[in-house]
Amino acid sequence: VEPGEICGVVGANGCGKTTLVRALLGERDANGVGFGVAMGVTVGALEQTATSGSKLMVFEEATSRMTHVRDAEAAVERATRALAADEAGAAARLADARERYDAVGGATAEKRASSVLKGLGFSEAVMRARCDTLSGGWQMRVALARTLLSPAGDSREAGVKGGLLLLDEPSNHLDGDARAWLVNWIKSYAGTVVLVSHDEELLACVDRIVEVRGGKLGNFKGDYARFLKEREARRAQALSSLEKEGQKAAKLNEFITKFGAKATKASAAKSKAKALDKVQEKIEDLTELAGEGDLGEGPGDAKKVVLRLPNPPQGAREILIAKDLAVGYAAVGSTLVTDVNVTVTKGDRLLVIGPNGAGKSTFLKTIGGELPEMSGTVERGEGCVVGYFSQDLAQQLPAEVDALTHVLDVARKVDKSITMERARGVLGALGITGSAAVDRTIGSLSGGEKARVALAAFVLKPVNVLLLDEASNHLDGTAIEALCDGLRGWEGAVIAITHNPAFAAALNPTIV
């Protein structure tokens, strides 16, 4: 990765993108391959775990890693005290300390922190709230702000002396405004960025794309749109070459079969056999490169799988009825949405839209029974079951069991007929395959993998209405398509919040 470069990393769910980032950070074995960071470069990374345990206020947590500023402030204070005590050399130390303080922008540090938090959608009031009172999605925004304000993110140096940021799916919990702000922030950042993402808007600002596919890395100059065109051109070329190599292999096979047993032709047949081995190796490489389908499809990567949702239980046609509903938080006297009157019936598709803080998630939690109504009522139809999904479910997963065991355990509590093959199929459709499904504990999975495990367990429960709060976060194109296909033929109702344009369009909402 060149100094000052924005490098995008793409690939199917489960292909190894997060593992690659962990190897860069030294958290995973790189199989003997060394990674080096140039001298003087400060590295910062966005962790895939939220700040759920933090009891600090949002502003305090977001600025908790601004050690470069705090260290400079402390140096100024020490030198000032030394000067007051008339210590030898104190004046020179104070001058050096002030120069360092100015170099890290100490005087404007709070202003920069507020700007980052506002850009990510935090109001002044929420900045003063405790982190552990926020949803998992908002806590991930705090984690992102903390990374951007770290010594690496807040670095004013450019090139090889600047910071290096490793951002793993930074836009998963962002709405349109916050995502646009992040794109502009990355563009103006003087340091170097390695960006793992499925977000096309974010990937439009990169200088280079690295595709993780089939256990290998493919390198493409330019942004995501150029990557798609070049990859398609490479695929077409590979298909053409594959046909030619196939013809070569057929001729070599024919020669070996015809003359391999003749003593006079033994040497020639042996030579042809070696040539055939090389051709077959080339055919394998070309077959992988020519693989069709969604982003990242290839040997060792996620393939398209059908996601079949369980049929809704028998229940009334009118599933949810909201009358004069107001939602918010009574404990702090905050009413966010009022005068909601809506009837949700079998087969409805509702898309909930609105700016940050408008009350979308609060509305979903209220009609799902997670929060009490401020006023008005929410009635459920007779026999109707409501399923509520949010990213917070990923934080409630057991850490010591594997994904398949957990999904089966949850699903069989409501339907004992769920088979291991069915559970594997749902996990596979959402990109959890191979060792991630059965050999590794949930605690060892990435944040994105945990979110997909939670979604897999959720969609196996028979319900009449699905309440989906950013269910497409952490899903690649193949998994989003599988989820959309599953919902398309499902007879229950869906109420969704999403910032993913493809998911919103595929939902084909009857009410917005």
XYZ file of C-alpha atoms in Angstrom:
512
model
C 0.000 0.000 0.000
C 1.529 3.299 -1.098
C 1.701 6.329 1.258
C -1.410 8.487 0.906
C -3.315 5.802 -1.008
C -6.933 4.826 -0.361
C -7.057 1.072 -0.947
C -10.430 -0.692 -1.040
C -10.663 -4.386 -0.109
C -13.670 -6.285 -1.492
C -14.869 -9.873 -1.675
C -17.663 -12.235 -0.740
C -18.704 -12.778 2.866
C -16.341 -15.234 4.522
C -13.570 -14.949 1.918
C -11.059 -13.636 4.467
C -11.181 -9.827 4.347
C -11.367 -9.361 8.125
C -8.734 -12.071 8.612
C -6.473 -10.107 6.267
C -6.968 -6.946 8.337
C -6.250 -8.873 11.548
C -3.065 -10.221 9.986
C -2.024 -6.668 9.100
C -2.552 -5.767 12.752
C -0.602 -8.806 13.911
C -3.701 -10.373 15.501
C -3.779 -13.387 13.160
C -1.101 -15.740 11.874
C -0.077 -14.643 8.406
C 1.213 -18.151 7.544
C 4.821 -17.058 7.604
C 4.263 -13.980 5.439
C 5.539 -10.782 7.015
C 3.810 -7.400 6.950
C 5.889 -4.291 7.483
C 4.843 -0.741 8.294
C 7.209 2.097 7.458
C 9.026 3.852 10.287
C 7.076 6.721 11.820
C 3.658 5.528 10.642
C 0.961 5.420 13.326
C -1.658 2.703 12.768
C -5.310 2.970 13.772
C -8.027 0.355 13.265
C -11.799 0.230 13.526
C -12.681 -2.745 15.705
C -15.789 -4.772 14.866
C -16.939 -4.696 18.505
C -18.988 -1.812 19.840
C -18.273 0.171 23.021
C -21.100 -1.618 24.828
C -19.210 -1.816 28.124
C -18.225 1.838 28.282
C -19.848 3.950 30.991
C -18.196 7.112 29.670
C -20.125 9.845 27.939
C -20.055 9.678 24.138
C -17.729 12.683 23.830
C -15.351 11.249 26.441
C -15.236 7.830 24.780
C -14.772 9.317 21.306
C -11.789 11.371 22.491
C -10.339 8.675 24.765
C -7.602 7.795 22.259
C -6.470 11.357 21.521
C -3.306 10.551 23.463
C -1.210 12.688 21.123
C -3.118 15.776 22.291
C -3.226 14.801 25.972
C 0.502 14.007 26.007
C 1.280 17.379 24.429
C -0.961 19.167 26.964
C 0.768 17.354 29.834
C 4.199 18.339 28.487
C 3.162 22.011 28.404
C 1.838 21.792 31.975
C 5.059 20.157 33.247
C 7.252 22.714 31.520
C 5.094 25.567 32.829
C 5.460 24.297 36.406
C 9.209 23.898 35.896
C 9.466 27.479 34.657
C 7.509 28.729 37.678
C 9.954 26.834 39.903
C 12.834 28.531 38.075
C 14.329 25.203 36.967
C 17.285 25.279 34.600
C 16.328 24.857 30.925
C 12.618 25.197 31.680
C 12.103 27.986 29.131
C 13.515 25.863 26.310
C 11.427 22.850 27.384
C 8.296 25.011 27.422
C 9.035 26.328 23.935
C 9.474 22.757 22.648
C 6.298 21.602 24.420
C 4.248 24.451 22.943
C 5.612 23.704 19.478
C 4.550 20.073 19.867
C 1.134 21.154 21.198
C 0.614 23.386 18.166
C 1.787 20.606 15.828
C -0.986 18.265 17.045
C -3.597 21.032 16.924
C -4.138 21.056 20.663
C -6.066 24.335 20.692
C -8.682 23.012 18.235
C -8.869 19.376 19.426
C -12.313 19.707 21.035
C -13.651 21.470 17.960
C -12.375 18.661 15.718
C -13.918 16.032 17.984
C -17.296 17.788 17.930
C -17.095 18.090 14.148
C -16.458 14.347 13.732
C -19.305 13.394 16.071
C -21.730 15.799 14.377
C -20.694 14.442 10.986
C -21.565 10.942 12.178
C -25.001 12.116 13.294
C -24.596 12.796 17.027
C -26.550 15.697 18.502
C -25.135 17.810 21.332
C -27.482 16.035 23.758
C -26.384 12.541 22.682
C -22.713 13.549 22.960
C -23.378 13.984 26.687
C -25.173 10.614 27.022
C -23.470 7.481 28.375
C -22.328 4.996 25.735
C -24.030 2.050 27.430
C -27.432 3.731 26.955
C -27.058 3.703 23.157
C -28.017 0.994 20.682
C -25.309 -1.216 19.211
C -25.409 0.701 15.930
C -24.821 4.045 17.631
C -22.082 2.540 19.774
C -20.346 1.446 16.574
C -20.508 5.076 15.438
C -18.754 6.026 18.673
C -16.076 3.433 17.873
C -15.668 4.915 14.388
C -15.364 8.451 15.799
C -12.782 7.194 18.309
C -10.716 5.723 15.462
C -10.911 8.878 13.346
C -9.778 10.939 16.358
C -6.948 8.574 17.322
C -3.307 9.581 16.698
C -3.481 7.845 13.299
C -6.798 9.363 12.242
C -6.059 12.834 13.609
C -2.547 12.901 12.123
C -1.698 16.077 10.240
C 1.261 14.493 8.492
C 1.063 13.346 4.875
C 2.722 10.562 2.941
C 4.952 8.046 4.679
C 4.948 10.141 7.876
C 1.169 10.173 8.057
C -1.242 7.772 9.704
C -2.485 4.407 8.436
C -6.153 3.599 9.049
C -7.542 0.066 8.713
C -11.325 0.455 8.471
C -13.382 -2.754 8.426
C -16.929 -2.006 7.175
C -17.056 1.525 8.661
C -20.363 2.486 7.015
C -22.475 -0.473 8.181
C -24.344 1.577 10.788
C -24.433 4.904 8.954
C -27.342 6.590 7.221
C -26.990 8.528 3.960
C -25.874 11.825 5.518
C -23.273 10.213 7.782
C -22.019 8.044 4.922
C -21.576 11.094 2.673
C -19.712 12.867 5.486
C -17.385 9.867 5.928
C -16.625 9.779 2.192
C -15.574 13.437 2.309
C -13.524 12.841 5.469
C -11.627 9.971 3.828
C -10.999 12.035 0.689
C -9.504 14.871 2.736
C -7.447 12.593 5.016
C -3.711 13.115 4.486
C -2.686 9.613 5.527
C -3.231 6.134 4.094
C -6.443 4.093 4.261
C -7.149 0.373 3.855
C -10.925 0.167 3.532
C -12.853 -3.124 3.737
C -16.369 -2.484 2.477
C -19.385 -3.616 0.455
C -20.553 0.005 0.195
C -20.345 1.229 -3.410
C -20.620 4.890 -2.366
C -17.635 4.509 -0.061
C -15.657 2.485 -2.608
C -16.131 5.250 -5.184
C -13.444 7.281 -3.392
C -10.658 4.665 -3.484
C -7.529 4.743 -5.652
C -7.189 0.972 -5.945
C -9.254 -2.160 -5.345
C -7.884 -5.404 -3.926
C -10.272 -8.324 -4.424
C -10.042 -11.288 -2.040
C -11.202 -14.261 -4.070
C -10.469 -17.964 -3.963
C -7.765 -17.483 -1.338
C -5.870 -15.017 -3.535
C -5.621 -11.244 -3.929
C -6.439 -9.517 -7.223
C -5.171 -5.984 -7.818
C -7.160 -3.378 -9.795
C -6.242 0.285 -10.275
C -9.031 2.839 -9.926
C -12.316 3.003 -8.033
C -15.061 0.401 -7.668
C -16.825 1.209 -10.951
C -13.579 0.803 -12.878
C -12.863 -2.405 -10.965
C -16.164 -3.940 -12.097
C -15.431 -3.091 -15.748
C -11.849 -4.359 -15.619
C -12.815 -7.536 -13.813
C -15.456 -8.246 -16.449
C -12.856 -7.661 -19.178
C -10.431 -10.040 -17.428
C -13.209 -12.591 -17.106
C -14.018 -12.385 -20.822
C -10.333 -12.795 -21.689
C -10.084 -15.757 -19.334
C -13.067 -17.445 -21.003
C -11.414 -17.033 -24.401
C -8.105 -18.403 -23.123
C -9.907 -21.231 -21.332
C -11.345 -22.491 -24.605
C -7.899 -22.510 -26.249
C -6.249 -24.262 -23.305
C -9.040 -26.829 -23.285
C -8.278 -27.653 -26.915
C -4.572 -28.013 -26.055
C -5.396 -30.369 -23.192
C -7.610 -32.497 -25.446
C -4.832 -32.896 -28.036
C -2.244 -33.757 -25.383
C -4.592 -36.315 -23.841
C -5.220 -37.836 -27.240
C -1.468 -38.212 -27.877
C -0.786 -39.738 -24.447
C -3.675 -42.196 -24.805
C -2.601 -43.205 -28.300
C 1.163 -43.521 -27.834
C 1.756 -43.823 -24.079
C 2.066 -47.616 -24.165
C 4.518 -47.713 -27.099
C 8.177 -48.010 -26.113
C 9.290 -45.930 -29.108
C 7.025 -43.064 -28.036
C 7.529 -43.348 -24.252
C 9.837 -40.337 -24.019
C 7.505 -38.167 -26.102
C 4.473 -39.315 -24.091
C 6.257 -38.457 -20.837
C 7.052 -34.981 -22.178
C 3.428 -34.526 -23.250
C 2.255 -35.597 -19.776
C 4.365 -32.873 -18.170
C 2.978 -30.360 -20.651
C -0.546 -31.555 -19.839
C 0.034 -30.973 -16.109
C 1.032 -27.373 -16.815
C -1.972 -26.838 -19.087
C -4.328 -28.258 -16.459
C -2.855 -25.916 -13.821
C -3.453 -23.022 -16.198
C -7.008 -24.229 -16.823
C -7.672 -24.258 -13.063
C -6.439 -20.668 -12.748
C -8.463 -19.545 -15.767
C -11.579 -21.352 -14.505
C -11.319 -19.456 -11.229
C -10.766 -16.136 -13.013
C -13.629 -16.792 -15.425
C -16.080 -17.680 -12.645
C -19.366 -15.833 -13.106
C -21.841 -14.514 -10.565
C -21.776 -11.897 -7.837
C -18.754 -10.197 -6.359
C -16.193 -12.638 -5.087
C -17.776 -15.845 -6.337
C -15.105 -18.431 -6.943
C -13.502 -21.487 -5.339
C -13.469 -21.066 -1.587
C -15.886 -18.118 -1.650
C -19.606 -17.794 -0.957
C -21.904 -19.129 -3.668
C -25.483 -18.103 -4.298
C -27.813 -20.057 -2.025
C -31.591 -19.838 -1.738
C -32.851 -18.566 1.615
C -36.254 -20.052 2.448
C -38.155 -18.467 5.332
C -40.570 -20.603 7.407
C -44.245 -20.122 6.647
C -46.036 -17.666 8.975
C -48.147 -19.220 11.758
C -51.916 -19.215 11.362
C -53.212 -15.829 12.487
C -55.487 -12.894 11.762
C -55.159 -11.014 8.458
C -54.580 -7.732 10.311
C -51.287 -8.344 12.109
C -50.554 -4.985 13.785
C -52.852 -2.022 14.379
C -51.372 1.253 15.688
C -53.862 3.881 16.878
C -52.843 7.456 17.798
C -49.423 6.056 18.658
C -46.635 8.214 20.093
C -43.174 6.729 20.628
C -40.151 7.907 22.574
C -38.508 7.564 25.969
C -40.716 8.411 28.933
C -37.794 8.289 31.404
C -36.246 11.386 29.830
C -39.487 12.924 28.589
C -38.493 12.565 24.932
C -41.295 12.033 22.394
C -39.939 11.312 18.910
C -42.929 10.315 16.757
C -46.614 11.147 17.277
C -50.021 10.483 15.698
C -49.140 7.162 14.087
C -52.184 5.382 12.692
C -51.395 2.363 10.561
C -52.713 -1.155 9.995
C -50.255 -3.833 8.886
C -51.837 -6.738 7.038
C -50.606 -10.037 5.635
C -48.190 -9.499 2.735
C -47.548 -5.795 3.419
C -44.088 -4.339 2.827
C -43.399 -1.124 4.761
C -40.204 0.941 4.499
C -39.525 3.353 7.379
C -37.433 6.363 6.346
C -36.229 9.530 8.076
C -33.092 11.367 9.248
C -30.856 10.342 12.151
C -32.587 10.670 15.503
C -36.067 10.945 13.986
C -37.252 7.854 15.860
C -37.202 5.095 13.222
C -35.643 2.452 15.461
C -37.719 3.633 18.430
C -40.881 3.188 16.340
C -39.851 -0.348 15.373
C -38.982 -1.250 18.977
C -42.341 0.068 20.175
C -44.540 -1.821 17.710
C -42.375 -4.878 18.351
C -43.045 -4.688 22.087
C -39.450 -3.834 23.015
C -40.463 -0.378 24.321
C -43.720 0.866 25.904
C -45.938 3.332 24.041
C -45.729 6.988 25.126
C -49.438 7.198 24.282
C -51.905 5.445 22.006
C -52.014 1.700 21.424
C -50.495 -1.113 19.389
C -52.740 -4.147 18.950
C -51.676 -7.526 17.603
C -53.997 -9.683 15.557
C -55.147 -12.933 17.125
C -52.480 -15.626 16.874
C -49.943 -13.266 15.290
C -46.252 -13.519 16.180
C -43.874 -10.571 15.783
C -40.155 -10.973 15.055
C -37.875 -8.010 15.808
C -34.307 -7.921 14.470
C -31.662 -5.336 15.270
C -27.868 -5.308 15.185
C -27.928 -5.469 19.011
C -28.791 -9.186 18.745
C -25.203 -9.848 17.638
C -23.950 -8.600 21.008
C -26.151 -11.117 22.834
C -24.728 -14.228 21.142
C -22.994 -16.887 23.280
C -19.239 -16.631 22.755
C -18.207 -20.238 23.457
C -20.318 -22.211 20.956
C -20.081 -22.459 17.174
C -22.553 -20.757 14.838
C -24.352 -23.927 13.719
C -24.929 -25.104 17.303
C -26.369 -21.726 18.293
C -28.655 -21.420 15.260
C -29.994 -24.948 15.776
C -30.543 -24.322 19.489
C -32.519 -21.123 18.857
C -34.526 -22.521 15.940
C -35.475 -25.809 17.638
C -36.930 -23.974 20.630
C -39.802 -22.940 18.349
C -39.650 -25.693 15.709
C -38.122 -29.044 16.681
C -38.255 -30.253 13.064
C -35.474 -27.878 11.931
C -32.680 -30.045 10.508
C -28.944 -29.458 10.586
C -28.997 -29.200 6.775
C -31.653 -26.461 6.936
C -29.643 -24.467 9.484
C -26.463 -24.896 7.427
C -28.338 -23.693 4.350
C -29.491 -20.487 6.027
C -26.018 -19.803 7.415
C -24.525 -20.460 3.979
C -26.997 -18.143 2.269
C -25.838 -15.378 4.602
C -22.159 -16.084 4.011
C -21.292 -18.213 7.066
C -19.705 -21.346 5.628
C -16.947 -23.848 6.336
C -14.956 -23.319 9.525
C -16.866 -20.138 10.388
C -20.012 -22.254 10.795
C -18.753 -25.307 12.693
C -15.093 -25.106 13.739
C -14.782 -21.636 15.268
C -16.560 -20.268 18.320
C -18.848 -17.274 17.836
C -16.525 -15.246 20.043
C -13.720 -15.638 17.474
C -15.844 -14.362 14.567
C -15.709 -10.833 13.215
C -18.438 -8.335 14.046
C -19.950 -8.815 10.600
C -19.955 -12.595 10.933
C -21.659 -12.343 14.330
C -24.381 -10.122 12.861
C -25.022 -12.708 10.139
C -25.201 -15.549 12.678
C -27.787 -13.545 14.621
C -29.778 -12.960 11.424
C -29.624 -16.669 10.505
C -31.076 -17.682 13.885
C -33.717 -14.967 13.578
C -35.068 -15.860 10.123
C -35.617 -19.517 11.090
C -38.298 -18.543 13.611
C -41.877 -18.713 12.234
C -43.462 -15.234 12.582
C -46.267 -13.241 10.959
C -44.366 -9.964 10.650
C -40.652 -9.261 10.417
C -39.394 -5.985 11.891
C -35.962 -5.477 10.329
C -33.698 -2.717 11.650
C -30.759 -2.537 9.214
C -30.836 -6.284 8.539
C -28.688 -5.895 5.410
C -25.720 -4.487 7.344
C -22.666 -6.776 7.097
C -24.136 -8.593 4.069
C -22.453 -8.695 0.660
C -24.368 -8.568 -2.627
C -24.927 -12.322 -2.759
C -26.320 -12.495 0.785
C -28.516 -9.411 0.261
C -29.914 -11.010 -2.887
C -30.608 -14.244 -0.973
C -32.422 -12.315 1.775
C -34.436 -10.332 -0.772
C -35.385 -13.505 -2.662
C -36.491 -15.120 0.592
C -38.662 -12.137 1.504
C -40.073 -11.826 -2.014
C -41.934 -15.122 -1.854
C -42.792 -14.952 1.833
C -46.464 -14.477 2.797
C -45.924 -12.550 6.035
C -45.552 -8.778 6.452
C -42.256 -6.883 6.569
C -41.483 -3.513 8.163
C -37.906 -2.453 7.474
C -35.406 0.293 8.166
C -32.488 0.292 5.753
C -29.874 2.601 4.288
C -29.065 0.081 1.560
C -30.612 1.245 -1.757
C -30.538 -2.246 -3.294
C -32.323 -3.801 -0.313
C -34.905 -0.982 -0.227
C -35.651 -1.380 -3.944
C -35.890 -5.181 -3.733
C -38.305 -4.886 -0.813
C -40.760 -3.217 -3.229
C -42.595 -1.463 -0.366
C -46.356 -0.977 -0.469
C -46.083 1.846 2.110
C -43.180 4.258 2.709
